[in-house]
Short mmCIF file of C-alpha atoms in Angstrom, two decimals:
data_model
loop_
_atom_site.label_atom_id
_atom_site.label_comp_id
_atom_site.label_asym_id
_atom_site.label_seq_id
_atom_site.Cartn_x
_atom_site.Cartn_y
_atom_site.Cartn_z
CA MET W 476 -28.17 -99.51 -34.63
CA SER W 477 -29.49 -100.97 -37.87
CA GLU W 478 -31.71 -98.00 -38.70
CA TYR W 479 -28.67 -95.69 -38.65
CA ARG W 480 -26.16 -98.01 -40.29
CA THR W 481 -26.59 -96.47 -43.73
CA ALA W 482 -28.26 -93.25 -42.58
CA VAL W 483 -24.85 -91.68 -41.84
CA CYS W 484 -21.96 -90.88 -44.19
CA THR W 485 -18.50 -89.47 -43.89
CA VAL W 486 -17.66 -86.79 -46.46
CA VAL W 487 -14.01 -85.97 -47.05
CA THR W 488 -12.29 -83.08 -48.78
CA THR W 489 -8.79 -81.63 -48.77
CA THR W 490 -7.57 -78.07 -49.11
CA ASP W 491 -4.35 -76.09 -49.19
CA SER W 492 -4.24 -74.55 -45.71
CA GLU W 493 -5.32 -75.19 -42.15
CA ALA W 494 -7.33 -71.95 -42.14
CA ALA W 495 -9.24 -72.99 -45.28
CA ALA W 496 -9.88 -76.44 -43.79
CA ARG W 497 -11.18 -74.94 -40.54
CA ASP W 498 -13.46 -72.60 -42.52
CA LEU W 499 -14.89 -75.48 -44.56
CA ALA W 500 -15.43 -77.55 -41.40
CA ALA W 501 -17.05 -74.73 -39.43
CA GLY W 502 -19.24 -73.69 -42.35
CA ALA W 503 -20.59 -77.21 -42.81
CA VAL W 504 -21.43 -77.58 -39.12
CA ALA W 505 -22.91 -74.07 -38.84
CA ALA W 506 -25.18 -74.82 -41.82
CA ARG W 507 -26.31 -78.08 -40.14
CA LEU W 508 -24.97 -80.03 -43.10
CA GLY W 509 -22.58 -81.87 -40.82
CA ALA W 510 -22.83 -82.85 -37.18
CA CYS W 511 -19.11 -82.51 -36.64
CA ALA W 512 -15.91 -82.26 -38.63
CA GLN W 513 -12.28 -83.03 -38.02
CA VAL W 514 -9.32 -81.26 -39.60
CA ALA W 515 -6.07 -83.21 -39.95
CA GLY W 516 -2.81 -82.23 -41.50
CA PRO W 517 -0.72 -81.44 -43.06
CA VAL W 518 -0.85 -84.57 -45.18
CA THR W 519 1.20 -85.11 -48.30
CA SER W 520 -0.92 -85.51 -51.42
CA VAL W 521 0.46 -86.85 -54.69
CA PHE W 522 -1.77 -86.41 -57.73
CA ARG W 523 -1.78 -85.82 -61.46
CA TRP W 524 -2.91 -82.32 -62.46
CA GLU W 525 -2.66 -80.73 -65.89
CA GLY W 526 -0.50 -83.59 -67.18
CA ALA W 527 2.11 -83.55 -64.42
CA VAL W 528 2.53 -85.39 -61.15
CA GLN W 529 2.27 -82.91 -58.28
CA THR W 530 3.16 -83.26 -54.60
CA GLU W 531 1.58 -80.79 -52.17
CA ALA W 532 0.84 -80.36 -48.48
CA GLU W 533 -2.90 -80.39 -47.81
CA TRP W 534 -5.27 -80.46 -44.87
CA ARG W 535 -7.99 -83.10 -44.71
CA VAL W 536 -11.53 -82.27 -43.60
CA GLU W 537 -13.80 -85.15 -42.60
CA VAL W 538 -17.46 -84.31 -42.01
CA LYS W 539 -19.99 -86.69 -40.42
CA THR W 540 -23.45 -86.18 -41.88
CA ALA W 541 -26.80 -87.81 -42.49
CA ALA W 542 -26.96 -89.66 -45.80
CA ASP W 543 -29.81 -87.48 -47.01
CA ARG W 544 -27.63 -84.37 -46.49
CA VAL W 545 -24.68 -85.54 -48.63
CA ASP W 546 -25.81 -83.76 -51.81
CA ALA W 547 -26.41 -80.46 -50.00
CA LEU W 548 -23.07 -80.78 -48.17
CA THR W 549 -21.29 -81.55 -51.45
CA ASP W 550 -22.81 -78.42 -53.04
CA HIS W 551 -21.89 -76.35 -49.97
CA LEU W 552 -18.26 -77.51 -50.04
CA ARG W 553 -17.94 -77.06 -53.80
CA GLU W 554 -19.28 -73.47 -53.63
CA ARG W 555 -16.82 -72.50 -50.89
CA HIS W 556 -13.77 -74.44 -52.05
CA SER W 557 -10.77 -72.71 -53.62
CA TYR W 558 -9.84 -75.65 -55.90
CA ASP W 559 -11.08 -75.94 -59.49
CA VAL W 560 -11.83 -79.64 -58.95
CA PRO W 561 -11.93 -80.31 -55.21
CA GLU W 562 -11.84 -83.81 -53.82
CA ILE W 563 -15.25 -84.38 -52.27
CA ILE W 564 -16.02 -88.02 -51.60
CA ALA W 565 -18.66 -89.68 -49.45
CA ALA W 566 -18.64 -93.09 -47.84
CA PRO W 567 -21.48 -94.74 -45.95
CA VAL W 568 -20.98 -95.62 -42.31
CA THR W 569 -21.78 -99.31 -41.95
CA GLY W 570 -21.58 -99.61 -38.19
CA GLY W 571 -20.76 -97.88 -34.95
CA SER W 572 -22.32 -96.57 -31.78
CA ALA W 573 -26.08 -96.27 -32.22
CA ASP W 574 -26.16 -93.27 -29.88
CA TYR W 575 -23.48 -91.46 -31.89
CA LEU W 576 -25.05 -92.25 -35.26
CA SER W 577 -28.43 -91.06 -33.99
CA TRP W 578 -26.78 -87.86 -32.75
CA VAL W 579 -25.24 -87.24 -36.20
CA VAL W 580 -28.63 -87.46 -37.87
CA ALA W 581 -30.28 -85.24 -35.24
CA GLN W 582 -27.59 -82.54 -35.57
CA THR W 583 -28.17 -82.22 -39.32
CA ARG W 584 -31.82 -81.27 -38.94
#
């Protein structure tokens, strides 16, 4: 497992509809920038935008990818996202099933 411990990341974004979330997820997987993606929602997001606190329903997209694909995935999501400043954050996977982590890397090639 150790060779894949930091070779895999989870990239998260949110968007304003289930359809948009599904499109972002499918596009990332189709482009081999993610091995798989989950869509969850709606979730309630509270954030400051243009000087005011906003509360909105959003859908969360979580993409599993190889660490060396994070930059390309980030660019892909940014280009296709409807938000001016979309949340796109990446976190390294520090453990898990070696078979699964190996599969994630293989699917992004």
